Amino acid sequence: GQQVMQIPQYQHVQEGEDFTTYCNSSTTLSNIQWYKQRPGGHPVFLIQLVKSGEVKKQKRLTFQFGEAKKNSSLHITATQTTDVGTYFCAVYNAGNNRKLIWGLGTSLAVNP
Amino acid sequence: GAVVSQHPSWVICKSGTSVKIECRSLDFQATTMFWYRQFPKQSLMLMATSNEGSKATYEQGVEKDKFLINHASLTLSTLTVTSAHPEDSSFYICSARRGLDGGEQYFGPGTRLTVT
């Protein structure tokens, strides 16, 4: 079945440093979604990318969808302690169940 | 908008008993609801997908007789863990989606189940 690989699994940064997490697929994706889960919390939708080469920004967060629609990245500029959490990418499977296929997530720790 | 509630937020039960978890979309109609299980520091594991008025579709390896799902209305889905055992202890999260295809999922706050 469809799979999405997400790296790195963990990342520790000093506050103010940048952070990037990557998602890769062997197949072309129709879209990709990004979620954030704070420790002890539930996933919260951040964004959905649909178009080839798409770039979207949300304040210090930049989301990119590759030209071939097989990879995506989430980049955080100048991390803050409020960025702590696990970032998941998820891709939509339009087949049975119309469900999301989830990456394993990247856990971000920010040292103040 | 797009708020999903889940009740209870945590529950402790004895082995052999059943536990029901409710998931409600408070301000929208959810055509589809999903039930996930999450182990500490791991990703979300989809258990089943439910559409209002029809039987849930379970993922491979998930026992449908143990995890009973009822999607009675466009705003309510329930998950019942029957004859719970300690290995069923986990964080259970529901999510809801407005449409049948694509679109973001809105998650409930989760239910922490501990079976003693």
mmCIF file of C-alpha atoms in Angstrom:
data_model
loop_
_atom_site.group_PDB
_atom_site.id
_atom_site.type_symbol
_atom_site.label_atom_id
_atom_site.label_comp_id
_atom_site.label_asym_id
_atom_site.label_seq_id
_atom_site.Cartn_x
_atom_site.Cartn_y
_atom_site.Cartn_z
ATOM 1 C CA GLY A 1 0.000 0.000 0.000
ATOM 2 C CA GLN A 2 0.870 3.631 -0.196
ATOM 3 C CA GLN A 3 3.502 4.754 2.291
ATOM 4 C CA VAL A 4 5.057 8.036 3.218
ATOM 5 C CA MET A 5 8.481 8.332 4.795
ATOM 6 C CA GLN A 6 9.129 11.171 7.199
ATOM 7 C CA ILE A 7 12.536 12.275 8.472
ATOM 8 C CA PRO A 8 14.082 12.973 10.846
ATOM 9 C CA GLN A 9 12.318 11.130 13.637
ATOM 10 C CA TYR A 10 13.635 13.508 16.281
ATOM 11 C CA GLN A 11 15.226 16.932 16.227
ATOM 12 C CA HIS A 12 16.643 19.004 19.050
ATOM 13 C CA VAL A 13 17.392 22.647 18.329
ATOM 14 C CA GLN A 14 18.351 25.732 20.267
ATOM 15 C CA GLU A 15 15.711 28.396 20.351
ATOM 16 C CA GLY A 16 16.224 30.647 17.366
ATOM 17 C CA GLU A 17 17.598 27.925 15.106
ATOM 18 C CA ASP A 18 15.737 26.725 12.047
ATOM 19 C CA PHE A 19 14.032 23.340 11.701
ATOM 20 C CA THR A 20 12.954 21.268 8.733
ATOM 21 C CA THR A 21 11.074 18.010 8.434
ATOM 22 C CA TYR A 22 10.683 16.093 5.188
ATOM 23 C CA CYS A 23 8.154 13.686 3.777
ATOM 24 C CA ASN A 24 8.831 11.465 0.782
ATOM 25 C CA SER A 25 6.763 9.064 -1.234
ATOM 26 C CA SER A 26 7.637 6.674 -4.033
ATOM 27 C CA THR A 27 4.367 7.478 -5.764
ATOM 28 C CA THR A 28 2.860 10.723 -6.964
ATOM 29 C CA LEU A 29 0.623 12.269 -4.348
ATOM 30 C CA SER A 30 -2.688 13.955 -4.949
ATOM 31 C CA ASN A 31 -2.181 16.127 -1.920
ATOM 32 C CA ILE A 32 -0.344 16.271 1.371
ATOM 33 C CA GLN A 33 -1.463 17.580 4.712
ATOM 34 C CA TRP A 34 0.554 18.679 7.716
ATOM 35 C CA TYR A 35 -0.510 18.407 11.346
ATOM 36 C CA LYS A 36 1.031 19.411 14.654
ATOM 37 C CA GLN A 37 0.539 17.531 17.883
ATOM 38 C CA ARG A 38 1.653 19.157 21.104
ATOM 39 C CA PRO A 39 2.812 16.858 23.931
ATOM 40 C CA GLY A 40 -0.260 15.363 25.548
ATOM 41 C CA GLY A 41 -2.513 16.890 22.923
ATOM 42 C CA HIS A 42 -4.217 15.908 19.713
ATOM 43 C CA PRO A 43 -3.221 16.572 16.107
ATOM 44 C CA VAL A 44 -4.171 19.950 14.744
ATOM 45 C CA PHE A 45 -4.430 20.595 11.035
ATOM 46 C CA LEU A 46 -1.873 23.068 9.717
ATOM 47 C CA ILE A 47 -2.188 23.078 5.949
ATOM 48 C CA GLN A 48 -2.945 21.137 2.799
ATOM 49 C CA LEU A 49 -0.850 21.314 -0.364
ATOM 50 C CA VAL A 50 -2.277 20.276 -3.691
ATOM 51 C CA LYS A 51 -0.371 21.850 -6.559
ATOM 52 C CA SER A 52 3.003 20.848 -7.944
ATOM 53 C CA GLY A 53 5.731 23.146 -6.613
ATOM 54 C CA GLU A 54 3.331 24.843 -4.241
ATOM 55 C CA VAL A 55 4.784 26.952 -1.449
ATOM 56 C CA LYS A 56 2.669 28.259 1.396
ATOM 57 C CA LYS A 57 3.655 30.293 4.406
ATOM 58 C CA GLN A 58 2.138 30.681 7.832
ATOM 59 C CA LYS A 59 4.194 33.224 9.767
ATOM 60 C CA ARG A 60 7.461 31.386 10.499
ATOM 61 C CA LEU A 61 6.296 28.133 8.885
ATOM 62 C CA THR A 62 6.959 27.433 5.215
ATOM 63 C CA PHE A 63 5.406 24.437 3.499
ATOM 64 C CA GLN A 64 6.568 23.136 0.143
ATOM 65 C CA PHE A 65 5.238 20.518 -2.245
ATOM 66 C CA GLY A 66 7.759 19.105 -4.696
ATOM 67 C CA GLU A 67 7.521 19.604 -8.416
ATOM 68 C CA ALA A 68 6.959 15.899 -8.934
ATOM 69 C CA LYS A 69 4.451 15.812 -6.064
ATOM 70 C CA LYS A 70 6.412 13.059 -4.375
ATOM 71 C CA ASN A 71 7.878 15.015 -1.505
ATOM 72 C CA SER A 72 7.094 17.846 0.831
ATOM 73 C CA SER A 73 8.788 19.803 3.568
ATOM 74 C CA LEU A 74 7.898 21.930 6.540
ATOM 75 C CA HIS A 75 10.439 24.548 7.529
ATOM 76 C CA ILE A 76 10.285 26.613 10.702
ATOM 77 C CA THR A 77 12.398 29.743 10.847
ATOM 78 C CA ALA A 78 13.820 30.867 14.189
ATOM 79 C CA THR A 79 12.159 28.241 16.341
ATOM 80 C CA GLN A 80 10.452 29.164 19.580
ATOM 81 C CA THR A 81 9.573 27.018 22.578
ATOM 82 C CA THR A 82 5.964 27.145 21.441
ATOM 83 C CA ASP A 83 6.974 25.136 18.367
ATOM 84 C CA VAL A 84 7.640 22.065 20.498
ATOM 85 C CA GLY A 85 5.617 19.054 19.419
ATOM 86 C CA THR A 86 5.401 16.368 16.789
ATOM 87 C CA TYR A 87 4.820 17.323 13.193
ATOM 88 C CA PHE A 88 3.081 14.782 10.988
ATOM 89 C CA CYS A 89 2.604 14.710 7.274
ATOM 90 C CA ALA A 90 -0.341 12.778 5.916
ATOM 91 C CA VAL A 91 -1.367 11.936 2.382
ATOM 92 C CA TYR A 92 -4.839 11.307 1.142
ATOM 93 C CA ASN A 93 -5.653 7.874 -0.237
ATOM 94 C CA ALA A 94 -8.540 8.223 -2.617
ATOM 95 C CA GLY A 95 -9.037 4.475 -2.742
ATOM 96 C CA ASN A 96 -10.865 2.419 -0.168
ATOM 97 C CA ASN A 97 -11.921 4.355 2.881
ATOM 98 C CA ARG A 98 -10.644 7.643 1.521
ATOM 99 C CA LYS A 99 -8.328 7.745 4.505
ATOM 100 C CA LEU A 100 -5.138 9.554 5.382
ATOM 101 C CA ILE A 101 -1.832 7.716 5.321
ATOM 102 C CA TRP A 102 0.310 9.139 8.098
ATOM 103 C CA GLY A 103 4.025 9.641 8.341
ATOM 104 C CA LEU A 104 5.731 8.584 11.547
ATOM 105 C CA GLY A 105 6.159 12.195 12.605
ATOM 106 C CA THR A 106 9.096 14.361 13.576
ATOM 107 C CA SER A 107 9.362 15.221 17.232
ATOM 108 C CA LEU A 108 10.804 18.690 17.772
ATOM 109 C CA ALA A 109 12.396 19.748 21.032
ATOM 110 C CA VAL A 110 13.491 23.362 21.489
ATOM 111 C CA ASN A 111 16.012 24.306 24.130
ATOM 112 C CA PRO A 112 15.410 27.810 25.504
ATOM 113 C CA GLY B 1 -15.559 26.390 13.897
ATOM 114 C CA ALA B 2 -14.850 22.683 13.325
ATOM 115 C CA VAL B 3 -14.750 21.587 16.940
ATOM 116 C CA VAL B 4 -14.754 17.927 17.866
ATOM 117 C CA SER B 5 -15.367 16.799 21.405
ATOM 118 C CA GLN B 6 -14.538 13.431 22.882
ATOM 119 C CA HIS B 7 -15.769 11.945 26.099
ATOM 120 C CA PRO B 8 -14.460 10.799 28.465
ATOM 121 C CA SER B 9 -11.011 12.340 28.356
ATOM 122 C CA TRP B 10 -9.657 9.567 30.509
ATOM 123 C CA VAL B 11 -11.026 6.346 31.943
ATOM 124 C CA ILE B 12 -9.751 3.563 34.147
ATOM 125 C CA CYS B 13 -11.568 0.269 33.993
ATOM 126 C CA LYS B 14 -11.115 -3.254 35.193
ATOM 127 C CA SER B 15 -10.124 -6.064 32.905
ATOM 128 C CA GLY B 16 -13.145 -7.718 31.324
ATOM 129 C CA THR B 17 -15.407 -4.675 31.370
ATOM 130 C CA SER B 18 -16.500 -2.586 28.395
ATOM 131 C CA VAL B 19 -15.860 1.079 27.816
ATOM 132 C CA LYS B 20 -17.698 3.422 25.485
ATOM 133 C CA ILE B 21 -16.054 6.519 24.047
ATOM 134 C CA GLU B 22 -18.112 9.240 22.365
ATOM 135 C CA CYS B 23 -16.965 11.535 19.599
ATOM 136 C CA ARG B 24 -19.072 14.520 18.608
ATOM 137 C CA SER B 25 -18.689 17.172 15.960
ATOM 138 C CA LEU B 26 -20.084 20.236 17.682
ATOM 139 C CA ASP B 27 -20.504 22.777 14.924
ATOM 140 C CA PHE B 28 -20.524 20.834 11.677
ATOM 141 C CA GLN B 29 -21.894 17.677 10.179
ATOM 142 C CA ALA B 30 -19.295 14.984 9.856
ATOM 143 C CA THR B 31 -19.856 12.724 6.887
ATOM 144 C CA THR B 32 -16.941 10.595 7.925
ATOM 145 C CA MET B 33 -15.377 9.900 11.284
ATOM 146 C CA PHE B 34 -12.169 8.076 12.010
ATOM 147 C CA TRP B 35 -10.942 6.268 15.073
ATOM 148 C CA TYR B 36 -7.252 6.156 15.814
ATOM 149 C CA ARG B 37 -5.089 4.582 18.423
ATOM 150 C CA GLN B 38 -1.793 6.109 19.427
ATOM 151 C CA PHE B 39 0.975 4.600 21.511
ATOM 152 C CA PRO B 40 3.469 6.848 23.306
ATOM 153 C CA LYS B 41 5.846 8.644 20.951
ATOM 154 C CA GLN B 42 4.366 6.904 17.933
ATOM 155 C CA SER B 43 2.284 7.869 14.963
ATOM 156 C CA LEU B 44 -1.445 7.541 14.629
ATOM 157 C CA MET B 45 -2.741 4.089 13.854
ATOM 158 C CA LEU B 46 -6.053 4.130 12.046
ATOM 159 C CA MET B 47 -8.468 1.607 13.509
ATOM 160 C CA ALA B 48 -11.577 2.200 11.456
ATOM 161 C CA THR B 49 -13.484 4.595 9.268
ATOM 162 C CA SER B 50 -17.155 5.173 9.789
ATOM 163 C CA ASN B 51 -19.724 6.883 7.624
ATOM 164 C CA GLU B 52 -23.047 7.938 9.024
ATOM 165 C CA GLY B 53 -25.662 5.237 8.729
ATOM 166 C CA SER B 54 -23.378 2.530 7.441
ATOM 167 C CA LYS B 55 -21.116 -0.084 8.945
ATOM 168 C CA ALA B 56 -17.613 0.926 9.874
ATOM 169 C CA THR B 57 -14.696 -0.187 7.756
ATOM 170 C CA TYR B 58 -11.982 -1.664 9.918
ATOM 171 C CA GLU B 59 -8.298 -1.687 9.172
ATOM 172 C CA GLN B 60 -6.507 -4.978 8.839
ATOM 173 C CA GLY B 61 -5.728 -6.515 12.208
ATOM 174 C CA VAL B 62 -8.391 -4.584 14.109
ATOM 175 C CA GLU B 63 -11.007 -6.861 15.638
ATOM 176 C CA LYS B 64 -14.433 -5.538 14.783
ATOM 177 C CA ASP B 65 -16.102 -7.581 17.519
ATOM 178 C CA LYS B 66 -13.797 -6.081 20.113
ATOM 179 C CA PHE B 67 -13.895 -2.486 18.943
ATOM 180 C CA LEU B 68 -17.518 -1.733 18.166
ATOM 181 C CA ILE B 69 -18.123 1.453 16.224
ATOM 182 C CA ASN B 70 -21.484 3.098 15.762
ATOM 183 C CA HIS B 71 -21.945 6.234 13.680
ATOM 184 C CA ALA B 72 -25.553 6.940 14.555
ATOM 185 C CA SER B 73 -25.790 10.487 13.254
ATOM 186 C CA LEU B 74 -23.817 13.095 11.370
ATOM 187 C CA THR B 75 -22.515 14.466 14.653
ATOM 188 C CA LEU B 76 -21.934 11.392 16.799
ATOM 189 C CA SER B 77 -19.781 8.307 16.607
ATOM 190 C CA THR B 78 -19.030 5.915 19.418
ATOM 191 C CA LEU B 79 -16.277 3.400 19.998
ATOM 192 C CA THR B 80 -16.907 0.615 22.488
ATOM 193 C CA VAL B 81 -13.976 -1.417 23.675
ATOM 194 C CA THR B 82 -15.518 -4.701 24.732
ATOM 195 C CA SER B 83 -14.025 -7.038 27.315
ATOM 196 C CA ALA B 84 -11.077 -4.731 27.768
ATOM 197 C CA HIS B 85 -7.679 -6.094 28.685
ATOM 198 C CA PRO B 86 -4.509 -4.322 29.825
ATOM 199 C CA GLU B 87 -3.096 -4.475 26.298
ATOM 200 C CA ASP B 88 -6.000 -2.295 25.177
ATOM 201 C CA SER B 89 -4.653 0.531 27.314
ATOM 202 C CA SER B 90 -3.856 3.359 24.954
ATOM 203 C CA PHE B 91 -4.721 6.828 23.741
ATOM 204 C CA TYR B 92 -7.766 6.713 21.477
ATOM 205 C CA ILE B 93 -8.454 9.706 19.249
ATOM 206 C CA CYS B 94 -11.351 10.343 16.936
ATOM 207 C CA SER B 95 -11.427 12.705 14.018
ATOM 208 C CA ALA B 96 -14.153 14.016 11.791
ATOM 209 C CA ARG B 97 -14.250 15.181 8.221
ATOM 210 C CA ARG B 98 -16.933 17.203 6.538
ATOM 211 C CA GLY B 99 -16.853 15.643 3.124
ATOM 212 C CA LEU B 100 -16.387 12.197 1.697
ATOM 213 C CA ASP B 101 -13.230 13.034 -0.164
ATOM 214 C CA GLY B 102 -10.067 14.772 0.914
ATOM 215 C CA GLY B 103 -10.045 17.781 3.170
ATOM 216 C CA GLU B 104 -8.628 18.175 6.602
ATOM 217 C CA GLN B 105 -9.596 16.108 9.594
ATOM 218 C CA TYR B 106 -10.597 17.713 12.880
ATOM 219 C CA PHE B 107 -9.481 15.795 15.904
ATOM 220 C CA GLY B 108 -11.059 15.301 19.280
ATOM 221 C CA PRO B 109 -8.892 15.764 22.357
ATOM 222 C CA GLY B 110 -8.472 12.018 22.808
ATOM 223 C CA THR B 111 -9.334 9.485 25.497
ATOM 224 C CA ARG B 112 -6.690 7.922 27.681
ATOM 225 C CA LEU B 113 -7.832 4.375 28.502
ATOM 226 C CA THR B 114 -6.151 2.413 31.271
ATOM 227 C CA VAL B 115 -7.240 -1.153 31.878
ATOM 228 C CA THR B 116 -6.191 -2.640 35.190
#
